[in-house]
Coordinates of C-alpha atoms in Angstrom, one line a residue:
M4 CA -21.6 -3.9 38.5
V5 CA -18.5 -4.3 36.9
D6 CA -19.1 -6.7 34.2
R7 CA -22.0 -4.7 32.6
V8 CA -20.2 -1.5 32.9
R9 CA -16.8 -3.0 30.7
S10 CA -19.8 -4.3 28.2
R11 CA -21.5 -0.5 27.9
F12 CA -18.2 1.1 27.7
L13 CA -16.8 -1.9 25.2
A14 CA -20.3 -0.8 23.3
F15 CA -19.7 2.9 23.2
A16 CA -16.1 1.3 21.8
L17 CA -17.4 -0.4 18.6
V18 CA -20.0 3.3 17.8
F19 CA -18.2 5.7 19.1
G20 CA -14.0 3.9 17.1
L21 CA -12.2 3.5 20.5
P22 CA -9.3 1.2 20.2
H23 CA -10.4 -2.1 22.0
G24 CA -8.4 -4.9 20.8
S25 CA -9.0 -7.0 17.0
L26 CA -12.5 -6.3 15.6
R27 CA -11.5 -9.0 13.0
A28 CA -13.7 -11.8 12.6
E29 CA -11.7 -14.8 12.8
P30 CA -8.4 -14.6 12.5
L31 CA -5.5 -14.6 9.3
S32 CA -5.4 -17.4 7.2
P33 CA -2.4 -17.8 4.4
A34 CA -3.7 -20.2 1.8
L35 CA -1.1 -21.4 -1.0
Y36 CA -2.0 -18.4 -4.3
G37 CA -0.8 -20.4 -7.4
G38 CA 1.5 -22.9 -7.6
V39 CA 4.9 -22.4 -7.3
E40 CA 7.1 -20.5 -11.1
D41 CA 10.9 -21.3 -12.1
I42 CA 12.0 -17.7 -13.0
G43 CA 14.2 -17.6 -16.2
A44 CA 17.2 -20.3 -17.0
E45 CA 18.5 -23.3 -15.2
G46 CA 22.2 -22.4 -14.6
D47 CA 24.3 -20.0 -12.0
N48 CA 22.3 -19.0 -10.3
K49 CA 22.5 -17.6 -6.6
W50 CA 20.8 -14.4 -4.4
P51 CA 17.1 -13.4 -6.4
S52 CA 15.8 -10.7 -4.1
V53 CA 12.2 -9.5 -5.0
V54 CA 10.0 -6.1 -4.3
A55 CA 6.3 -6.0 -4.2
H56 CA 5.6 -2.1 -6.1
G57 CA 3.3 -0.4 -8.1
G58 CA 0.6 -3.7 -8.8
N59 CA 4.0 -5.9 -9.5
V60 CA 6.9 -8.4 -8.4
Y61 CA 10.5 -7.9 -9.5
V62 CA 12.4 -10.2 -9.0
G63 CA 16.6 -9.6 -9.6
W64 CA 19.3 -12.1 -8.7
G65 CA 22.9 -12.9 -10.3
S66 CA 23.9 -15.8 -13.2
R67 CA 27.4 -16.7 -14.1
A68 CA 26.7 -14.7 -17.2
A69 CA 24.7 -10.6 -16.2
A70 CA 22.5 -9.1 -13.5
N71 CA 18.9 -9.7 -14.1
V72 CA 15.6 -8.7 -13.8
V73 CA 12.6 -10.0 -14.3
S74 CA 9.3 -8.9 -13.5
R75 CA 5.1 -9.2 -13.6
T76 CA 1.9 -8.3 -12.2
E77 CA 1.2 -9.4 -8.4
D78 CA -1.9 -11.4 -10.4
Q79 CA -1.0 -13.0 -13.9
G80 CA 2.4 -14.5 -15.2
P81 CA 4.8 -15.8 -16.1
F82 CA 7.4 -13.1 -15.5
A83 CA 9.9 -11.4 -18.3
P84 CA 12.6 -9.9 -18.5
L85 CA 12.2 -6.3 -17.6
G86 CA 14.4 -4.8 -20.7
D87 CA 18.1 -6.4 -21.0
P88 CA 19.6 -6.9 -18.2
P89 CA 21.1 -4.2 -16.3
G90 CA 24.9 -5.4 -16.7
V91 CA 27.3 -8.2 -15.8
V92 CA 27.9 -9.9 -12.7
G93 CA 31.4 -12.1 -13.5
D94 CA 31.9 -16.1 -12.9
N95 CA 31.5 -16.0 -8.9
P96 CA 27.0 -15.6 -8.8
T97 CA 28.4 -16.9 -5.4
Y98 CA 29.2 -13.4 -4.0
F99 CA 27.9 -10.7 -6.2
N100 CA 24.1 -10.2 -5.4
V101 CA 21.5 -7.8 -7.2
R102 CA 18.7 -5.9 -5.2
V103 CA 16.2 -3.8 -6.6
A104 CA 14.1 -1.9 -4.8
G105 CA 11.0 0.2 -5.5
A106 CA 11.1 4.9 -4.7
P107 CA 7.4 6.1 -4.4
D108 CA 7.9 8.0 -7.4
G109 CA 7.5 4.1 -9.0
T110 CA 10.6 3.8 -10.1
L111 CA 12.1 0.5 -9.3
H112 CA 16.1 0.9 -8.6
A113 CA 18.6 -2.1 -8.8
V114 CA 22.5 -2.5 -6.8
W115 CA 24.5 -5.5 -7.5
I116 CA 28.1 -6.4 -7.5
D117 CA 30.3 -6.7 -11.3
G118 CA 32.8 -8.9 -10.6
S119 CA 33.8 -9.0 -13.9
V120 CA 37.5 -7.6 -13.8
A121 CA 40.1 -8.8 -11.7
N122 CA 40.8 -6.9 -7.9
A123 CA 38.5 -3.8 -9.0
V124 CA 35.2 -5.0 -7.7
Q125 CA 32.3 -2.5 -8.0
L126 CA 28.8 -2.0 -6.8
L127 CA 26.7 -0.3 -9.9
H128 CA 23.2 1.3 -10.3
R129 CA 20.7 1.7 -12.6
A130 CA 17.5 2.7 -12.5
Y131 CA 14.1 1.3 -14.2
A132 CA 11.2 4.2 -15.4
S133 CA 8.9 4.7 -18.1
G134 CA 9.9 1.4 -20.2
A135 CA 13.4 1.5 -20.5
W136 CA 17.0 1.6 -18.1
S137 CA 18.9 4.1 -17.4
P138 CA 22.9 4.9 -18.1
T139 CA 25.1 2.5 -15.0
R140 CA 26.3 4.6 -12.2
D141 CA 29.4 3.6 -10.3
V142 CA 28.4 3.2 -6.9
S143 CA 31.5 2.0 -5.0
P144 CA 34.9 2.9 -5.6
S145 CA 37.0 -0.2 -6.8
Y146 CA 38.1 -3.1 -4.5
D147 CA 39.7 -6.0 -4.5
F148 CA 36.3 -8.2 -2.9
V149 CA 32.8 -6.6 -2.4
N150 CA 29.4 -8.4 -0.9
G151 CA 26.2 -7.9 0.5
A152 CA 25.2 -5.1 -1.7
R153 CA 22.1 -3.1 0.0
V154 CA 19.6 -0.9 -1.2
V155 CA 16.8 1.4 0.4
V156 CA 14.6 4.2 -0.7
R157 CA 13.7 6.5 2.4
P158 CA 10.1 8.1 2.3
S159 CA 12.2 11.1 1.0
G160 CA 13.3 9.7 -2.2
E161 CA 17.2 9.0 -1.5
L162 CA 18.3 6.3 -1.9
F163 CA 21.2 3.9 0.8
A164 CA 23.5 1.8 -0.3
V165 CA 25.2 -0.9 1.6
W166 CA 28.0 -3.8 1.3
S167 CA 30.4 -5.6 2.8
A168 CA 33.9 -4.0 1.9
P169 CA 37.5 -3.3 4.0
C170 CA 36.9 -0.2 6.1
E171 CA 39.6 1.2 7.7
G172 CA 39.5 0.8 11.3
V173 CA 36.6 0.0 11.7
G174 CA 34.9 -3.0 10.6
N175 CA 33.6 -4.1 6.2
L176 CA 30.0 -2.2 6.2
V177 CA 30.0 0.6 4.2
F178 CA 27.8 3.0 3.3
S179 CA 26.7 5.7 0.6
R180 CA 23.1 7.7 -0.7
S181 CA 21.9 9.3 -3.8
N182 CA 19.3 12.0 -3.7
D183 CA 19.4 12.2 -7.6
A184 CA 17.6 9.1 -7.9
G185 CA 20.4 7.8 -8.0
T186 CA 22.5 9.8 -10.9
S187 CA 25.1 10.7 -7.8
W188 CA 26.4 9.3 -5.2
S189 CA 27.7 10.6 -2.3
A190 CA 31.6 9.9 -1.5
P191 CA 31.4 6.0 0.8
Q192 CA 31.7 6.1 4.7
C193 CA 32.0 3.2 6.6
I194 CA 29.3 2.6 9.8
E195 CA 30.6 3.1 12.8
M196 CA 29.5 0.8 14.9
D197 CA 30.0 -2.0 18.0
A198 CA 33.0 -4.4 15.9
E199 CA 31.0 -7.1 17.4
A200 CA 27.9 -6.2 15.2
Y201 CA 29.8 -6.4 11.7
A202 CA 30.1 -10.3 11.8
G203 CA 27.4 -11.7 8.4
I204 CA 25.5 -10.3 5.7
S205 CA 23.4 -6.9 6.4
S206 CA 20.2 -6.2 6.7
V207 CA 18.2 -3.0 5.4
G208 CA 15.0 -1.2 6.2
T209 CA 13.7 1.9 6.5
A210 CA 11.4 3.7 8.8
A211 CA 8.2 6.8 8.0
N212 CA 10.8 9.4 9.4
G213 CA 12.8 8.1 7.3
D214 CA 15.7 6.8 9.7
V215 CA 18.1 3.3 8.0
H216 CA 17.6 0.5 9.8
L217 CA 19.9 -2.5 9.6
A218 CA 20.6 -5.9 10.9
C219 CA 23.9 -7.4 11.4
A220 CA 23.9 -11.6 13.0
G221 CA 27.0 -12.6 13.2
G222 CA 26.7 -15.4 16.8
S223 CA 24.1 -12.2 18.3
V224 CA 21.9 -10.7 16.2
W225 CA 23.4 -6.4 15.9
H226 CA 20.2 -3.2 15.4
T227 CA 22.0 -0.2 14.2
V228 CA 19.8 3.0 13.4
W229 CA 21.0 6.2 10.9
N230 CA 19.0 9.6 12.1
G231 CA 21.0 11.4 9.2
R232 CA 23.9 12.1 10.9
S233 CA 25.4 9.4 13.4
F234 CA 24.9 5.3 14.2
T235 CA 23.7 3.7 17.2
S236 CA 23.5 -0.8 17.6
T237 CA 21.7 -2.5 20.6
R238 CA 22.4 -6.0 20.5
V239 CA 18.9 -7.7 20.7
T240 CA 19.9 -10.8 21.8
E241 CA 23.0 -12.7 23.6
A242 CA 23.2 -15.5 22.3
A243 CA 26.2 -17.2 20.7
D244 CA 24.8 -19.0 17.7
D245 CA 22.3 -16.5 15.5
F246 CA 23.0 -15.5 12.0
D247 CA 20.9 -14.5 9.2
A248 CA 19.2 -11.1 10.3
T249 CA 16.9 -10.0 8.9
L250 CA 14.9 -6.3 9.6
S251 CA 11.6 -4.7 8.6
V252 CA 10.6 -1.3 10.3
G253 CA 6.2 -1.7 10.9
P254 CA 4.2 1.7 10.5
D255 CA 5.0 2.7 13.7
G256 CA 8.3 2.8 13.4
R257 CA 9.4 -0.4 16.1
A258 CA 12.3 -3.3 13.7
V259 CA 10.7 -7.1 13.5
F260 CA 13.4 -9.4 13.0
G261 CA 14.3 -12.8 11.3
F262 CA 17.1 -15.2 12.3
R263 CA 17.7 -18.4 12.6
K264 CA 19.5 -20.2 16.0
V265 CA 21.8 -22.9 14.8
G266 CA 20.2 -26.3 15.9
Q267 CA 17.0 -24.8 17.4
G268 CA 15.3 -23.1 14.5
A269 CA 14.2 -20.1 13.3
Y270 CA 13.6 -16.8 15.4
W271 CA 11.6 -13.3 15.7
A272 CA 11.8 -10.4 17.8
Q273 CA 9.9 -7.0 17.7
Q274 CA 11.8 -4.2 19.1
N275 CA 9.1 -2.6 21.8
E276 CA 9.7 -0.1 25.1
G277 CA 12.0 -2.0 26.7
G278 CA 14.6 -3.5 24.4
Y279 CA 13.4 -6.8 21.6
H280 CA 10.8 -9.8 22.4
V281 CA 12.7 -13.1 21.5
E282 CA 10.5 -16.2 20.4
A283 CA 10.8 -19.6 18.5
F284 CA 8.7 -20.4 15.7
P285 CA 7.4 -24.2 16.3
M286 CA 10.7 -26.4 15.3
L287 CA 10.2 -27.8 11.8
G288 CA 13.6 -28.8 11.1
E289 CA 16.8 -27.5 11.0
V290 CA 16.4 -23.3 9.6
I291 CA 19.1 -23.0 6.8
G292 CA 20.0 -19.3 5.3
P293 CA 18.2 -16.0 6.7
V294 CA 14.8 -15.8 7.5
P295 CA 12.3 -12.5 6.3
V296 CA 10.6 -10.8 7.9
V297 CA 8.4 -7.5 6.8
V298 CA 5.6 -5.6 8.4
D299 CA 2.9 -4.1 5.8
G300 CA 1.3 -1.4 6.0
A301 CA -1.2 -2.6 8.7
G302 CA 1.2 -3.7 11.0
N303 CA 0.2 -7.6 10.2
V304 CA 4.5 -9.3 10.6
H305 CA 5.3 -11.6 8.2
A306 CA 7.9 -14.5 8.1
A307 CA 9.7 -16.9 5.6
W308 CA 11.7 -19.0 6.6
L309 CA 13.5 -22.9 4.7
A310 CA 13.9 -25.9 6.5
T311 CA 15.3 -29.4 5.9
S312 CA 13.1 -32.4 6.5
A313 CA 15.2 -35.8 5.7
G314 CA 17.5 -34.4 4.1
S315 CA 15.4 -32.0 1.9
Q316 CA 14.2 -28.3 2.2
E317 CA 10.6 -27.4 3.1
V318 CA 9.9 -23.7 2.4
W319 CA 7.4 -22.1 5.7
Y320 CA 5.1 -19.8 6.2
A321 CA 3.5 -17.6 9.0
V322 CA 1.6 -14.6 9.4
K323 CA 0.4 -12.3 12.4
A324 CA -2.2 -9.2 12.9
P325 CA -0.8 -6.7 16.0
G326 CA -1.2 -7.8 19.2
D327 CA -1.8 -11.1 18.5
S328 CA -0.1 -14.5 18.0
F329 CA 1.9 -15.9 14.4
S330 CA -0.9 -18.5 12.7
A331 CA 0.3 -22.4 12.5
P332 CA 3.3 -22.4 10.2
L333 CA 1.9 -22.6 6.3
L334 CA 3.4 -25.5 4.3
A335 CA 4.1 -22.9 1.3
V336 CA 6.5 -25.0 -0.1
P337 CA 7.1 -29.4 0.1
A338 CA 10.5 -30.6 -0.8
D339 CA 11.1 -31.6 -4.7
G340 CA 14.2 -33.8 -3.5
G341 CA 16.8 -31.1 -4.3
F342 CA 18.2 -28.3 -2.1
M343 CA 17.0 -25.0 -1.6
S344 CA 18.5 -21.8 -0.2
N345 CA 18.5 -18.7 0.3
L346 CA 14.2 -17.4 0.2
D347 CA 14.0 -13.3 -0.1
L348 CA 10.6 -12.1 0.9
A349 CA 8.3 -9.4 -0.5
L350 CA 5.2 -8.0 0.8
S351 CA 2.0 -5.5 0.0
L352 CA -1.6 -5.0 0.6
G353 CA -4.1 -5.6 -1.9
A354 CA -7.4 -3.1 -2.3
D355 CA -9.8 -6.6 -1.3
G356 CA -7.7 -6.1 1.9
S357 CA -5.2 -9.8 1.1
A358 CA -1.5 -9.9 2.3
R359 CA -0.2 -11.0 -1.1
A360 CA 3.3 -12.7 0.3
H361 CA 6.2 -13.5 -2.8
L362 CA 8.7 -15.9 -2.1
V363 CA 11.5 -17.0 -4.3
W364 CA 14.6 -18.7 -3.4
E365 CA 17.1 -21.1 -5.3
G366 CA 16.0 -24.4 -6.1
W367 CA 18.6 -26.7 -7.2
P368 CA 16.6 -29.5 -8.8
G369 CA 19.7 -29.5 -11.0
E370 CA 21.2 -26.9 -11.8
I371 CA 20.1 -23.4 -9.9
Q372 CA 16.5 -22.2 -11.0
V373 CA 15.2 -18.8 -9.3
R374 CA 11.9 -19.8 -8.0
H375 CA 8.4 -17.9 -6.9
Q376 CA 5.2 -18.6 -4.7
Q377 CA 2.7 -16.4 -4.1
V378 CA 0.7 -16.2 0.0
R379 CA -2.4 -14.8 0.0
T380 CA -4.4 -13.8 3.4
A381 CA -7.7 -12.7 3.0
C382 CA -8.5 -9.9 5.9
A383 CA -5.3 -8.4 6.7
A384 CA -6.0 -5.1 6.7
C385 CA -9.5 -3.4 6.1
P386 CA -9.8 -3.1 2.0
A387 CA -9.7 0.0 0.8
T388 CA -14.5 0.2 -0.3
C389 CA -15.1 0.1 3.3
E390 CA -15.8 3.6 5.2
D391 CA -14.4 4.7 8.8
G392 CA -13.7 1.0 8.8
L393 CA -16.5 -0.7 9.0
C394 CA -15.5 -4.0 7.3
P395 CA -18.7 -6.4 6.4
A396 CA -18.7 -9.9 8.0
P397 CA -17.9 -13.3 6.0
H398 CA -20.5 -15.0 5.5
E399 CA -22.5 -17.4 7.3
D400 CA -23.2 -19.6 5.0
G401 CA -19.1 -20.0 4.5
D402 CA -19.5 -19.2 0.9
E403 CA -15.6 -17.7 -0.5
T404 CA -14.6 -16.9 -3.7
S405 CA -11.8 -17.6 -5.8
G406 CA -8.7 -15.2 -6.1
S407 CA -8.7 -15.2 -9.5
G408 CA -7.4 -11.9 -9.7
T409 CA -9.9 -9.7 -10.7
S410 CA -10.2 -6.4 -11.1
A411 CA -10.8 -5.8 -7.5
D412 CA -7.7 -7.2 -6.5
T413 CA -5.7 -3.9 -7.4
E414 CA -2.9 -2.8 -5.2
A415 CA -4.0 -0.3 -3.0
S416 CA -0.7 0.0 -1.4
T417 CA 2.8 -1.2 -2.1
E418 CA 4.7 -1.9 1.5
G419 CA 6.8 -5.5 0.8
M420 CA 9.9 -4.5 1.3
S421 CA 13.0 -7.6 0.8
T422 CA 14.4 -8.2 3.5
G423 CA 10.2 -15.3 12.9
E424 CA 7.9 -16.6 17.0
A425 CA 6.2 -19.6 15.4
T426 CA 3.3 -18.0 17.8
E427 CA 2.7 -16.4 20.7
A428 CA 3.2 -20.0 23.2
T429 CA 5.1 -21.9 20.7
S430 CA 2.6 -24.9 20.8
S431 CA -0.5 -23.7 20.0
G432 CA 0.6 -24.2 16.4
S433 CA 0.9 -26.4 14.7
A434 CA 1.9 -27.2 11.0
S435 CA -1.2 -26.7 7.8
H436 CA -0.8 -27.5 4.4
G437 CA -1.9 -25.0 2.2
S438 CA -3.9 -25.8 -0.7
S439 CA -6.3 -24.0 -2.5
T440 CA -6.4 -20.5 -3.7
T441 CA -10.0 -19.0 -1.6
E442 CA -10.1 -15.9 -0.3
P443 CA -13.7 -15.0 1.6
A444 CA -16.0 -12.6 0.7
G445 CA -16.6 -10.3 3.5
C446 CA -14.1 -9.7 6.7
G447 CA -13.8 -7.2 9.7
C448 CA -11.3 -4.6 9.1
P449 CA -7.9 -4.8 11.7
S450 CA -9.0 -1.8 13.3
A451 CA -11.2 1.0 13.7
P452 CA -10.7 4.6 13.8
R453 CA -10.7 6.9 16.5
R454 CA -13.6 9.1 15.2
A455 CA -12.0 12.1 17.5
A456 CA -9.4 12.6 19.4
W457 CA -11.4 13.1 23.0
T458 CA -13.2 10.1 22.8
P459 CA -11.3 7.6 24.5
A460 CA -10.7 10.9 27.0
L461 CA -14.8 10.5 27.3
L462 CA -16.0 7.2 27.2
L463 CA -13.3 6.3 30.0
L464 CA -14.3 9.7 32.0
L465 CA -18.2 8.2 30.6
A466 CA -17.0 4.4 32.5
G467 CA -16.0 6.2 35.2
T468 CA -18.7 7.9 36.7
S469 CA -21.1 5.3 36.1
L470 CA -18.8 2.5 37.9
R471 CA -18.5 4.8 41.2
R472 CA -22.3 6.4 41.3
R473 CA -23.4 2.3 41.0
V474 CA -20.9 1.7 43.5
H475 CA -21.2 4.1 46.2
G476 CA -25.1 3.8 45.8
S477 CA -24.7 0.2 46.9
V478 CA -22.7 1.4 50.3
A479 CA -25.1 4.0 50.2
R480 CA -28.1 1.2 50.1
R481 CA -26.3 -1.4 52.9
P482 CA -28.5 -2.3 56.1

C-alpha cells in the first residue's frame, strides 16, 4: 500500500517538477577529447594555470624569459600567444608563477611575480580585452621574496589577489583588491587567521554572494572565508600529513577541497551543515603536488591528481554529479617515462550539456614542457536547447556521435576557475582508461526545475491525505 502511494507521489513529482533525486539517464562517464598538446617551447617552464572563459582556453605560466599567456578555442588547437608576453619573471620560475582569471565582462586578467630585480620582487597585473593588453600595474610593493600568486574575480567584477610575503606579526598571506579592472589596487593587507592556516600555498575561489574562500594546507587543511569585512578560519582536517590543498565553491555556496595525504593518496572534502565530509579517492600510487578540484555551474564536482606508478607519473580524473558518487577514475594521461608536476584544472559547460575539463601540467620528457589534455563528460548539465529541463534520453540502440567540435558545442556558461573521494564508497570505483572522443546523442537532465513554489508542499499533502485514507479505511474494515 505504501509502495503504491510512493509510486503515485513520484509520478506527480515527475510531472510537476518536484526534485526527487537524479533524472539522469545514466551515470556521468568522462572520456578523453583529443590528445595531449604541447604548449610553447621546451625550457624552464613552471607553474601553469588554466581558465576556460567565453569559449576559449587560456593558459599562463612562468619561464626564465617571460610571463607567458596563450589561448585557443575549446574545440580547436593549437595554442597561440595572446599578443606579446605580458611581462618578465626573472631567473627563478620555480617560485615566480603566472595566474589567469576571467571576468564576467569577458576580460582576461593575469597576475605574475617579477623577480628580475634582486630584493625588489613584485606582484604585477595586466588585463587583456579587445585584442590588447592593458598597461602593467603594481599590485604589491617590493619585497625580498614573494610566492604563490593567486587572483579571483568576484561576481561584481572586483579583483581579489592573494600572495605569500612577509607579513608583520600575523603570518605570510597578503591580499589586495581592485574595483576598476586592475587599474588601481588597494594597499596590501595581511590576512588575519589562525597561524597554522598559513602553511602551504593558498588556493582561492569565490561564491555567488561575493564571499572569497581560501584553502591552505601545511599538515592540516584550513578553510578561510572573507565576507568583504573580515576573515574567519575553520580547520577542515585534523591530520598532520595533509598538503597542497585546492578549493572551488559550488552554486550552493559550499566549498569543495582537494588535497593529498602523504603516503595515502588523493582526498577530497565537502563543506556541509555540520562541518566537512572527507573521503579518499582510490589509491593509484603516491600523489604528488596539488589535487585540483572545480565545481561547475550544474554543481558537478571535477577532480584530478598526479599519481606515481612504477617510478613515472600519471594524470587521473574523476567527476561526480550532485548526490552521486564519483565516476571511476579515468586515466587521462598515461606515464610517458618523464616526470610530471604542478597539475591545474579548469571547467566550462557547453550548450550541448557537456562538461569540458582542461588539464595542464609540467611535463619533463627532456626539458620542461607545459602540456594540455581535454576531458569531456556528456550529460553533465541540461543542454541549453532543452525546455523546462526535460531532455531526451539516449538512443536505445546506443548510437553515438563524434565530438568533433561543431557549432552545437558552443559554450553556454563558464564556471571554470583554476584552482578529490574517488567514490563515496571507494571500493566500488575501479580505474578506467578513456580512449574515444564520442558522446551520446541525447541525455537526461540532471534535475527538473520546480514549476511553482507551492508544488512540493501540495504533493506532500496529497500523498499524506491519500495514505491516511487508505490506512483508516483498512482499520475500519478490520473484523
